[in-house]
Amino acid sequence: GQNIDQPTEMTATEGAIVQINCTYQTSGFNGLFWYQQHAGEAPTFLSYNVLDGLEEKGRFSSFLSRSKGYSYLLLKELQMKDSASYLCAVRDSNYQLIWGAGTKLIIKP
Amino acid sequence: ETGVTQTPRHLVMGMTNKKSLKCEQHLGHNAMYWYKQSAKKPLELMFVYSLEERVENNSVPSRFSPECPNSSHLFLHLHTLQPEDSALYLCASSQERGGADTQYFGPGTRLTVL
């Protein structure tokens, strides 16, 4: 079966750096997405990786290793507003998105 | 309005009621999606419409009935639901179905079935 694994919950300190990991086993691979979802709000697109390597976007970076079935989202200079759930999703060979259950990130002062 | 909007934001209904969820996208996209989001579970894709044609129906019970009258509007008609159907229902849209297109989500309807 198809599976996306990510930690359920993580805690970090304001101003610090946190890395949220995502491992996947899917039928084919056509890209990996990271979304941010604040409580009670819509998931919003953060990043897209289809080739191996690091994509940087301001304080957020996303890394992909297709051979390892692994990605991470790196958040730097954490702010209280970064408290949210972070969803990892992989597009499989049928171009269907397979979603992880999300990682709830708690930022403490 | 910009982006993807959903109404109502909250809905409480009994098991014998009939209600409808509405989604509207203002992005000029051709594909629209209904998802179910339950606590601590992955998003579950329910239905996909591409150019107003239903292209996916992931074994969703018949008590959920989608309707796509045009490429900007999507409805989810609900009848005789069960308490386990309580969840956040999210609508999304993308330029085309598949490819590298990013999906844009609405804020969801929080549904409670009593």
Coordinates of N, CA and C in Angstrom, one line a residue:
Chain A
G1 N 0.8 -1.2 0.0 CA 0.0 0.0 0.0 C 0.9 1.2 0.0
Q2 N 0.2 2.4 -0.2 CA 0.9 3.6 -0.2 C 0.9 4.3 1.2
N3 N 2.0 4.9 1.6 CA 2.2 5.4 2.9 C 3.1 6.6 3.0
I4 N 2.6 7.5 3.8 CA 3.4 8.7 4.1 C 3.6 8.8 5.6
D5 N 4.8 8.9 6.1 CA 5.0 9.0 7.5 C 5.6 10.3 7.9
Q6 N 5.1 10.9 8.9 CA 5.7 12.1 9.5 C 5.4 12.2 11.0
P7 N 6.2 12.8 11.8 CA 5.9 12.8 13.2 C 4.6 13.5 13.5
T8 N 3.9 13.0 14.6 CA 2.6 13.6 14.9 C 2.7 15.0 15.5
E9 N 3.7 15.2 16.3 CA 3.8 16.5 17.0 C 5.3 16.8 17.3
M10 N 5.6 18.1 17.1 CA 7.0 18.6 17.5 C 6.9 19.9 18.2
T11 N 7.9 20.1 19.1 CA 7.9 21.4 19.9 C 9.2 22.0 19.6
A12 N 9.2 23.4 19.4 CA 10.5 24.1 19.2 C 10.4 25.5 19.9
T13 N 11.5 26.1 20.0 CA 11.5 27.4 20.6 C 11.6 28.6 19.6
E14 N 11.0 29.6 19.9 CA 11.0 30.8 19.1 C 12.4 31.2 18.8
G15 N 12.7 31.5 17.5 CA 14.0 31.9 17.1 C 14.9 30.8 16.7
A16 N 14.5 29.6 17.0 CA 15.4 28.4 16.7 C 15.1 27.8 15.3
I17 N 15.6 26.7 15.0 CA 15.5 26.0 13.8 C 14.8 24.6 14.1
V18 N 13.9 24.2 13.2 CA 13.3 22.9 13.3 C 13.2 22.2 12.0
Q19 N 13.4 20.9 12.0 CA 13.3 20.1 10.8 C 12.2 19.1 10.9
I20 N 11.3 19.1 10.0 CA 10.1 18.1 10.0 C 10.4 17.1 8.9
N21 N 10.5 15.9 9.3 CA 10.8 14.8 8.3 C 9.5 14.2 7.7
C22 N 9.7 13.7 6.5 CA 8.6 12.9 5.9 C 9.2 11.8 5.0
T23 N 8.8 10.6 5.3 CA 9.2 9.4 4.5 C 8.0 8.9 3.8
Y24 N 8.2 8.4 2.6 CA 7.1 7.9 1.8 C 7.4 6.6 1.0
Q25 N 6.3 5.9 0.8 CA 6.4 4.7 0.0 C 5.1 4.7 -0.9
T26 N 5.4 5.0 -2.2 CA 4.2 5.2 -3.1 C 4.4 4.5 -4.4
S27 N 3.4 4.3 -5.1 CA 3.4 3.7 -6.4 C 3.9 4.8 -7.4
G28 N 5.2 4.9 -7.6 CA 5.7 6.0 -8.5 C 5.8 7.3 -7.7
F29 N 6.5 8.2 -8.4 CA 6.7 9.5 -7.8 C 6.7 10.6 -8.8
N30 N 5.8 11.6 -8.6 CA 5.7 12.7 -9.5 C 5.7 14.1 -8.7
G31 N 6.5 14.1 -7.6 CA 6.6 15.3 -6.9 C 6.1 15.2 -5.5
L32 N 6.7 16.1 -4.6 CA 6.3 16.1 -3.2 C 6.0 17.5 -2.8
F33 N 4.9 17.7 -2.1 CA 4.4 19.0 -1.6 C 4.5 19.1 -0.1
W34 N 4.7 20.3 0.3 CA 4.5 20.7 1.8 C 3.5 21.8 1.8
Y35 N 2.5 21.6 2.8 CA 1.5 22.6 3.0 C 1.5 22.9 4.5
Q36 N 1.1 24.2 4.8 CA 1.0 24.6 6.2 C -0.5 24.8 6.4
Q37 N -1.0 24.3 7.6 CA -2.4 24.5 8.0 C -2.5 25.0 9.4
H38 N -2.9 26.3 9.6 CA -3.3 26.8 10.9 C -4.6 26.2 11.3
A39 N -4.8 26.1 12.6 CA -6.0 25.5 13.1 C -7.2 26.3 12.6
G40 N -8.2 25.5 12.1 CA -9.4 26.1 11.6 C -9.3 26.8 10.2
E41 N -8.1 26.7 9.6 CA -7.9 27.4 8.3 C -7.6 26.4 7.2
A42 N -7.5 27.0 6.0 CA -7.2 26.2 4.8 C -5.7 25.8 4.8
P43 N -5.4 24.6 4.3 CA -4.0 24.3 4.0 C -3.5 25.3 3.0
T44 N -2.3 25.8 3.1 CA -1.7 26.7 2.1 C -0.4 26.1 1.7
F45 N -0.1 26.2 0.4 CA 1.0 25.7 -0.3 C 2.3 26.3 0.2
L46 N 3.3 25.5 0.6 CA 4.6 26.0 1.0 C 5.7 25.7 -0.1
S47 N 5.8 24.5 -0.5 CA 6.9 24.1 -1.4 C 6.6 22.9 -2.2
Y48 N 7.3 22.7 -3.3 CA 7.2 21.6 -4.2 C 8.6 21.2 -4.6
N49 N 8.8 19.8 -4.5 CA 10.1 19.3 -4.9 C 9.8 18.1 -5.9
V50 N 10.5 18.1 -7.0 CA 10.4 17.0 -7.9 C 11.8 16.4 -8.2
L51 N 12.8 17.2 -8.1 CA 14.2 16.7 -8.2 C 14.9 16.7 -6.9
D52 N 15.9 15.9 -6.8 CA 16.7 15.8 -5.5 C 17.4 17.1 -5.2
G53 N 17.4 17.4 -3.9 CA 18.1 18.6 -3.5 C 17.3 19.5 -2.6
L54 N 17.8 20.7 -2.4 CA 17.2 21.6 -1.5 C 16.6 22.8 -2.2
E55 N 15.4 23.1 -1.9 CA 14.7 24.3 -2.4 C 14.5 25.3 -1.3
E56 N 15.0 26.5 -1.5 CA 14.9 27.5 -0.4 C 14.0 28.6 -0.7
K57 N 13.2 28.9 0.3 CA 12.2 30.0 0.1 C 12.1 30.8 1.4
G58 N 13.0 31.8 1.5 CA 13.0 32.6 2.7 C 13.4 31.8 3.9
R59 N 12.6 31.8 4.9 CA 12.9 31.1 6.2 C 12.6 29.6 6.0
F60 N 11.9 29.2 5.0 CA 11.6 27.8 4.8 C 12.4 27.2 3.7
S61 N 12.8 25.9 3.9 CA 13.5 25.2 2.9 C 13.0 23.8 2.9
S62 N 13.0 23.1 1.7 CA 12.5 21.7 1.6 C 13.5 20.9 0.8
F63 N 13.8 19.7 1.3 CA 14.8 18.9 0.8 C 14.2 17.6 0.3
L64 N 14.7 17.0 -0.8 CA 14.1 15.7 -1.3 C 15.3 14.8 -1.7
S65 N 15.1 13.5 -1.3 CA 16.0 12.4 -1.8 C 15.1 11.3 -2.3
R66 N 15.0 11.2 -3.6 CA 14.0 10.2 -4.2 C 14.5 8.8 -3.9
S67 N 15.8 8.6 -3.9 CA 16.4 7.3 -3.7 C 16.1 6.8 -2.3
K68 N 15.9 7.7 -1.3 CA 15.7 7.3 0.0 C 14.2 7.4 0.4
G69 N 13.4 8.0 -0.5 CA 12.0 8.2 -0.2 C 11.8 9.1 1.0
Y70 N 12.5 10.2 0.9 CA 12.7 11.1 2.1 C 12.7 12.5 1.8
S71 N 12.0 13.3 2.6 CA 12.0 14.7 2.5 C 12.0 15.4 3.8
Y72 N 12.5 16.6 3.9 CA 12.3 17.3 5.2 C 12.0 18.8 4.8
L73 N 11.3 19.4 5.8 CA 11.0 20.8 5.7 C 11.7 21.5 6.9
L74 N 12.5 22.5 6.5 CA 13.4 23.2 7.5 C 12.8 24.6 7.7
L75 N 12.6 24.9 8.9 CA 12.1 26.2 9.3 C 13.1 26.9 10.1
K76 N 13.5 28.1 9.7 CA 14.6 28.8 10.4 C 13.9 30.0 11.1
E77 N 14.6 30.6 12.1 CA 14.2 31.8 12.8 C 12.7 31.7 13.2
L78 N 12.4 30.6 13.9 CA 11.0 30.4 14.2 C 10.3 31.5 14.8
Q79 N 9.0 31.7 14.4 CA 8.2 32.8 14.9 C 6.9 32.1 15.5
M80 N 6.3 32.8 16.4 CA 5.1 32.2 17.0 C 4.0 31.8 16.0
K81 N 4.0 32.6 14.9 CA 3.0 32.4 13.9 C 3.2 31.1 13.1
D82 N 4.4 30.5 13.3 CA 4.7 29.2 12.6 C 4.1 28.1 13.3
S83 N 3.4 28.3 14.4 CA 2.7 27.2 15.1 C 1.5 26.8 14.2
A84 N 1.6 25.6 13.7 CA 0.6 25.1 12.7 C 0.8 23.6 12.5
S85 N 0.0 23.0 11.7 CA 0.3 21.7 11.2 C 0.9 21.8 9.8
Y86 N 1.9 20.9 9.6 CA 2.6 20.8 8.3 C 2.3 19.5 7.7
L87 N 1.8 19.6 6.5 CA 1.3 18.4 5.7 C 2.3 18.1 4.6
C88 N 2.7 16.8 4.5 CA 3.5 16.3 3.4 C 2.6 15.5 2.5
A89 N 2.8 15.7 1.2 CA 1.9 15.0 0.2 C 2.8 14.6 -1.0
V90 N 2.6 13.4 -1.5 CA 3.3 12.9 -2.6 C 2.4 12.6 -3.8
R91 N 2.8 13.0 -5.0 CA 2.0 12.7 -6.2 C 2.5 11.4 -6.7
D92 N 1.6 10.4 -6.9 CA 2.0 9.1 -7.3 C 2.0 9.0 -8.8
S93 N 2.2 7.8 -9.3 CA 2.3 7.6 -10.8 C 1.0 7.9 -11.5
N94 N -0.1 7.9 -10.8 CA -1.4 8.2 -11.4 C -1.8 9.7 -11.1
Y95 N -0.8 10.4 -10.7 CA -0.9 11.9 -10.4 C -2.0 12.1 -9.3
Q96 N -2.2 11.1 -8.4 CA -3.0 11.3 -7.3 C -2.2 11.7 -6.1
L97 N -2.6 12.7 -5.3 CA -1.9 13.1 -4.1 C -2.2 12.2 -2.9
I98 N -1.1 11.6 -2.4 CA -1.1 10.8 -1.2 C -0.7 11.7 0.0
W99 N -1.5 11.8 1.0 CA -1.2 12.7 2.1 C -0.7 12.0 3.4
G100 N 0.2 12.7 4.1 CA 0.5 12.3 5.4 C -0.5 12.9 6.4
A101 N -0.5 12.4 7.6 CA -1.4 12.9 8.6 C -1.1 14.2 9.2
G102 N 0.1 14.8 8.9 CA 0.4 16.1 9.3 C 1.3 16.1 10.6
T103 N 2.1 17.1 10.8 CA 2.9 17.3 12.0 C 2.5 18.6 12.6
K104 N 2.0 18.5 13.8 CA 1.6 19.7 14.6 C 2.9 20.3 15.2
L105 N 3.2 21.5 14.8 CA 4.4 22.2 15.4 C 3.9 23.2 16.4
I106 N 4.5 23.0 17.6 CA 4.2 24.0 18.7 C 5.4 24.8 18.9
I107 N 5.3 26.1 18.9 CA 6.4 27.0 19.1 C 6.2 27.7 20.5
K108 N 7.3 27.6 21.3 CA 7.2 28.1 22.7 C 8.1 29.3 22.7
P109 N 7.7 30.3 23.5 CA 8.6 31.6 23.7 C 9.9 31.3 24.3
Chain B
E1 N -14.1 38.6 -3.8 CA -13.6 37.4 -3.1 C -12.4 36.8 -4.0
T2 N -11.4 36.3 -3.3 CA -10.3 35.7 -4.0 C -10.1 34.3 -3.5
G3 N -9.4 33.5 -4.3 CA -9.1 32.2 -3.9 C -10.3 31.2 -3.9
V4 N -10.4 30.4 -2.9 CA -11.4 29.4 -2.8 C -12.2 29.6 -1.5
T5 N -13.5 29.7 -1.7 CA -14.4 30.0 -0.6 C -15.4 28.8 -0.4
Q6 N -15.7 28.6 0.9 CA -16.6 27.5 1.2 C -17.7 28.1 2.2
T7 N -18.9 27.6 2.0 CA -20.0 27.9 2.9 C -20.8 26.7 3.2
P8 N -21.4 26.5 4.4 CA -21.1 27.3 5.5 C -19.8 26.9 6.1
R9 N -19.3 27.6 7.1 CA -18.0 27.3 7.8 C -18.2 26.2 8.8
H10 N -19.4 26.3 9.4 CA -19.8 25.3 10.5 C -21.2 24.8 10.2
L11 N -21.4 23.5 10.4 CA -22.7 22.9 10.2 C -22.9 21.8 11.2
V12 N -24.1 21.8 11.9 CA -24.5 20.8 12.8 C -25.8 20.2 12.2
M13 N -25.8 18.9 12.0 CA -27.0 18.3 11.4 C -27.4 17.0 12.1
G14 N -28.6 16.6 12.1 CA -29.1 15.3 12.5 C -28.9 14.3 11.5
M15 N -29.0 13.0 11.8 CA -28.8 12.0 10.9 C -29.9 11.9 9.8
T16 N -31.0 12.5 10.0 CA -32.1 12.5 9.0 C -32.2 13.7 8.2
N17 N -31.3 14.7 8.4 CA -31.4 15.9 7.7 C -30.7 15.8 6.3
K18 N -31.1 16.8 5.5 CA -30.4 16.9 4.2 C -29.8 18.3 4.1
K19 N -28.6 18.4 3.8 CA -27.9 19.7 3.7 C -26.9 19.7 2.5
S20 N -26.4 20.9 2.2 CA -25.4 20.9 1.1 C -24.3 21.9 1.5
L21 N -23.1 21.5 1.1 CA -21.9 22.3 1.2 C -21.6 22.9 -0.1
K22 N -21.2 24.2 -0.1 CA -20.9 24.9 -1.3 C -19.4 25.3 -1.4
C23 N -18.9 25.2 -2.5 CA -17.5 25.7 -2.8 C -17.5 26.5 -4.0
E24 N -16.7 27.6 -4.0 CA -16.6 28.4 -5.2 C -15.1 28.8 -5.3
Q25 N -14.6 28.7 -6.5 CA -13.2 29.1 -6.8 C -13.1 30.3 -7.7
H26 N -12.3 31.2 -7.4 CA -12.2 32.5 -8.2 C -10.8 32.5 -8.9
L27 N -10.3 31.4 -9.2 CA -8.9 31.3 -9.7 C -8.8 30.9 -11.2
G28 N -10.0 30.7 -11.8 CA -10.0 30.3 -13.2 C -9.5 28.9 -13.4
H29 N -9.6 28.0 -12.4 CA -9.1 26.6 -12.5 C -10.1 25.7 -13.2
N30 N -9.6 24.6 -13.6 CA -10.4 23.6 -14.3 C -10.7 22.4 -13.5
A31 N -10.0 22.2 -12.4 CA -10.2 21.0 -11.6 C -10.6 21.4 -10.2
M32 N -11.6 20.6 -9.6 CA -12.0 20.9 -8.3 C -12.1 19.5 -7.5
Y33 N -11.9 19.6 -6.2 CA -11.8 18.4 -5.4 C -12.5 18.6 -4.1
W34 N -13.1 17.5 -3.6 CA -13.6 17.4 -2.2 C -12.7 16.5 -1.4
Y35 N -12.3 16.9 -0.2 CA -11.5 16.1 0.7 C -12.3 16.0 2.1
K36 N -12.0 14.9 2.8 CA -12.5 14.8 4.2 C -11.2 14.8 5.0
Q37 N -11.2 15.6 6.1 CA -10.1 15.7 7.0 C -10.6 15.4 8.4
S38 N -10.2 14.2 8.9 CA -10.5 13.8 10.3 C -9.3 14.0 11.2
A39 N -9.5 14.2 12.5 CA -8.4 14.5 13.4 C -7.3 13.4 13.3
K40 N -6.1 13.9 13.2 CA -4.9 13.0 13.2 C -4.9 12.0 12.1
K41 N -5.7 12.2 11.0 CA -5.7 11.3 9.9 C -5.3 12.0 8.6
P42 N -4.7 11.3 7.6 CA -4.4 12.0 6.4 C -5.7 12.5 5.7
L43 N -5.5 13.5 4.9 CA -6.6 14.0 4.0 C -7.1 12.8 3.1
E44 N -8.4 12.6 3.1 CA -9.0 11.6 2.2 C -9.7 12.3 1.0
L45 N -9.2 11.9 -0.2 CA -9.8 12.4 -1.4 C -11.1 11.7 -1.6
M46 N -12.2 12.5 -1.8 CA -13.5 12.0 -2.0 C -13.9 12.0 -3.5
F47 N -13.8 13.2 -4.1 CA -14.3 13.3 -5.5 C -13.3 14.3 -6.2
V48 N -13.2 14.1 -7.5 CA -12.4 15.0 -8.4 C -13.3 15.3 -9.6
Y49 N -13.4 16.6 -9.9 CA -14.0 17.0 -11.1 C -13.0 17.7 -12.0
S50 N -13.0 17.4 -13.3 CA -12.2 18.1 -14.2 C -13.0 18.6 -15.4
L51 N -13.0 19.9 -15.6 CA -13.9 20.5 -16.6 C -15.3 20.0 -16.4
E52 N -15.8 20.0 -15.2 CA -17.2 19.7 -14.8 C -17.6 18.3 -14.9
E53 N -16.6 17.4 -15.2 CA -16.9 16.0 -15.4 C -16.2 15.3 -14.2
R54 N -17.0 14.4 -13.5 CA -16.4 13.7 -12.4 C -15.5 12.7 -12.9
V55 N -14.2 12.8 -12.5 CA -13.2 11.8 -13.0 C -12.7 10.9 -11.9
E56 N -13.1 11.1 -10.6 CA -12.7 10.2 -9.6 C -13.8 10.2 -8.5
N57 N -14.0 9.0 -8.0 CA -15.0 8.8 -6.9 C -14.4 7.7 -6.1
N58 N -13.7 8.1 -5.0 CA -13.0 7.1 -4.2 C -13.8 6.3 -3.2
S59 N -14.7 5.5 -3.7 CA -15.5 4.6 -2.9 C -16.2 5.3 -1.8
V60 N -16.7 6.4 -2.1 CA -17.4 7.3 -1.1 C -18.9 6.8 -1.0
P61 N -19.4 6.6 0.3 CA -20.8 6.2 0.4 C -21.8 7.1 -0.3
S62 N -22.9 6.5 -0.8 CA -23.8 7.2 -1.6 C -24.5 8.3 -0.8
R63 N -24.4 8.4 0.5 CA -25.0 9.5 1.3 C -24.3 10.8 1.0
F64 N -23.2 10.7 0.3 CA -22.5 11.9 -0.2 C -22.7 12.0 -1.7
S65 N -23.2 13.1 -2.1 CA -23.5 13.3 -3.6 C -22.9 14.6 -4.1
P66 N -21.9 14.6 -4.9 CA -21.3 15.8 -5.4 C -22.1 16.3 -6.7
E67 N -21.9 17.6 -6.9 CA -22.5 18.3 -8.1 C -21.5 19.4 -8.5
C68 N -21.3 19.5 -9.8 CA -20.4 20.5 -10.3 C -21.1 21.2 -11.5
P69 N -21.9 22.2 -11.3 CA -22.7 22.8 -12.4 C -21.8 23.6 -13.4
N70 N -20.7 24.1 -12.9 CA -19.8 24.8 -13.8 C -18.4 24.7 -13.2
S71 N -17.4 25.2 -13.9 CA -16.0 25.0 -13.4 C -15.6 25.8 -12.2
S72 N -16.5 26.7 -11.8 CA -16.2 27.6 -10.6 C -17.0 27.1 -9.4
H73 N -17.9 26.3 -9.5 CA -18.8 25.9 -8.3 C -18.8 24.4 -8.2
L74 N -18.8 24.0 -6.9 CA -18.8 22.6 -6.5 C -19.7 22.4 -5.3
F75 N -20.6 21.5 -5.3 CA -21.4 21.2 -4.1 C -21.2 19.8 -3.6
L76 N -21.5 19.6 -2.4 CA -21.5 18.3 -1.8 C -22.9 18.2 -1.0
H77 N -23.7 17.4 -1.6 CA -25.1 17.2 -1.0 C -25.0 16.0 0.0
L78 N -25.6 16.3 1.2 CA -25.5 15.3 2.3 C -26.8 14.8 2.7
H79 N -27.0 13.5 2.9 CA -28.3 13.1 3.4 C -28.1 11.8 4.2
T80 N -28.9 11.6 5.3 CA -28.8 10.5 6.2 C -27.4 10.1 6.6
L81 N -26.6 11.2 7.1 CA -25.3 10.9 7.5 C -25.2 10.2 8.8
Q82 N -24.0 9.7 9.1 CA -23.7 9.0 10.3 C -22.8 9.8 11.2
P83 N -22.8 9.6 12.5 CA -21.9 10.4 13.4 C -20.4 10.3 13.0
E84 N -20.0 9.2 12.4 CA -18.6 9.1 12.0 C -18.2 9.9 10.7
D85 N -19.3 10.6 10.2 CA -19.0 11.5 9.0 C -18.6 12.9 9.5
S86 N -18.7 13.1 10.8 CA -18.3 14.4 11.4 C -16.8 14.6 11.1
A87 N -16.5 15.7 10.5 CA -15.1 16.0 10.1 C -15.1 17.4 9.5
L88 N -13.9 17.7 9.0 CA -13.7 19.0 8.3 C -13.7 18.6 6.8
Y89 N -14.6 19.2 6.0 CA -14.7 19.0 4.6 C -14.0 20.1 3.8
L90 N -13.0 19.8 3.1 CA -12.2 20.8 2.4 C -12.4 20.7 0.9
C91 N -12.6 21.8 0.3 CA -12.6 21.9 -1.2 C -11.3 22.5 -1.7
A92 N -10.9 22.0 -2.8 CA -9.7 22.5 -3.4 C -9.8 22.7 -4.9
S93 N -9.0 23.5 -5.5 CA -9.0 23.6 -7.0 C -7.5 23.6 -7.5
S94 N -7.4 23.2 -8.8 CA -6.1 23.4 -9.4 C -6.3 23.7 -10.9
Q95 N -5.2 24.2 -11.5 CA -5.4 24.6 -12.9 C -5.9 23.4 -13.8
E96 N -5.1 22.3 -13.7 CA -5.5 21.1 -14.4 C -5.5 20.0 -13.4
R97 N -6.1 18.8 -13.7 CA -5.9 17.7 -12.8 C -4.6 17.0 -13.2
G98 N -3.8 16.7 -12.2 CA -2.5 16.1 -12.4 C -1.4 17.0 -12.7
G99 N -0.4 16.5 -13.2 CA 0.8 17.3 -13.5 C 1.4 17.9 -12.3
A100 N 2.1 19.1 -12.4 CA 2.7 19.7 -11.3 C 1.9 20.7 -10.6
D101 N 0.6 20.7 -11.0 CA -0.3 21.8 -10.5 C -0.5 21.8 -9.0
T102 N -0.3 22.9 -8.4 CA -0.6 23.0 -6.9 C -2.1 23.1 -6.7
Q103 N -2.5 22.5 -5.6 CA -3.9 22.6 -5.3 C -4.1 23.7 -4.2
Y104 N -5.1 24.5 -4.4 CA -5.5 25.6 -3.5 C -6.7 25.3 -2.8
F105 N -6.7 25.4 -1.5 CA -7.7 24.9 -0.6 C -8.6 26.1 -0.1
G106 N -9.9 25.7 0.1 CA -10.8 26.6 0.9 C -10.6 26.4 2.4
P107 N -11.3 27.2 3.2 CA -11.1 27.1 4.7 C -11.8 25.9 5.3
G108 N -12.7 25.3 4.5 CA -13.4 24.1 5.0 C -14.7 24.3 5.7
T109 N -15.5 23.3 5.8 CA -16.7 23.3 6.5 C -16.6 22.3 7.6
R110 N -16.7 22.7 8.9 CA -16.6 21.8 10.0 C -18.0 21.2 10.2
L111 N -18.2 19.9 9.9 CA -19.5 19.2 10.0 C -19.5 18.4 11.3
T112 N -20.6 18.5 12.0 CA -20.9 17.7 13.1 C -22.3 17.0 12.9
V113 N -22.3 15.7 13.0 CA -23.5 14.9 12.8 C -23.9 14.3 14.1
L114 N -25.1 14.7 14.6 CA -25.6 14.3 15.9 C -26.4 13.0 15.8

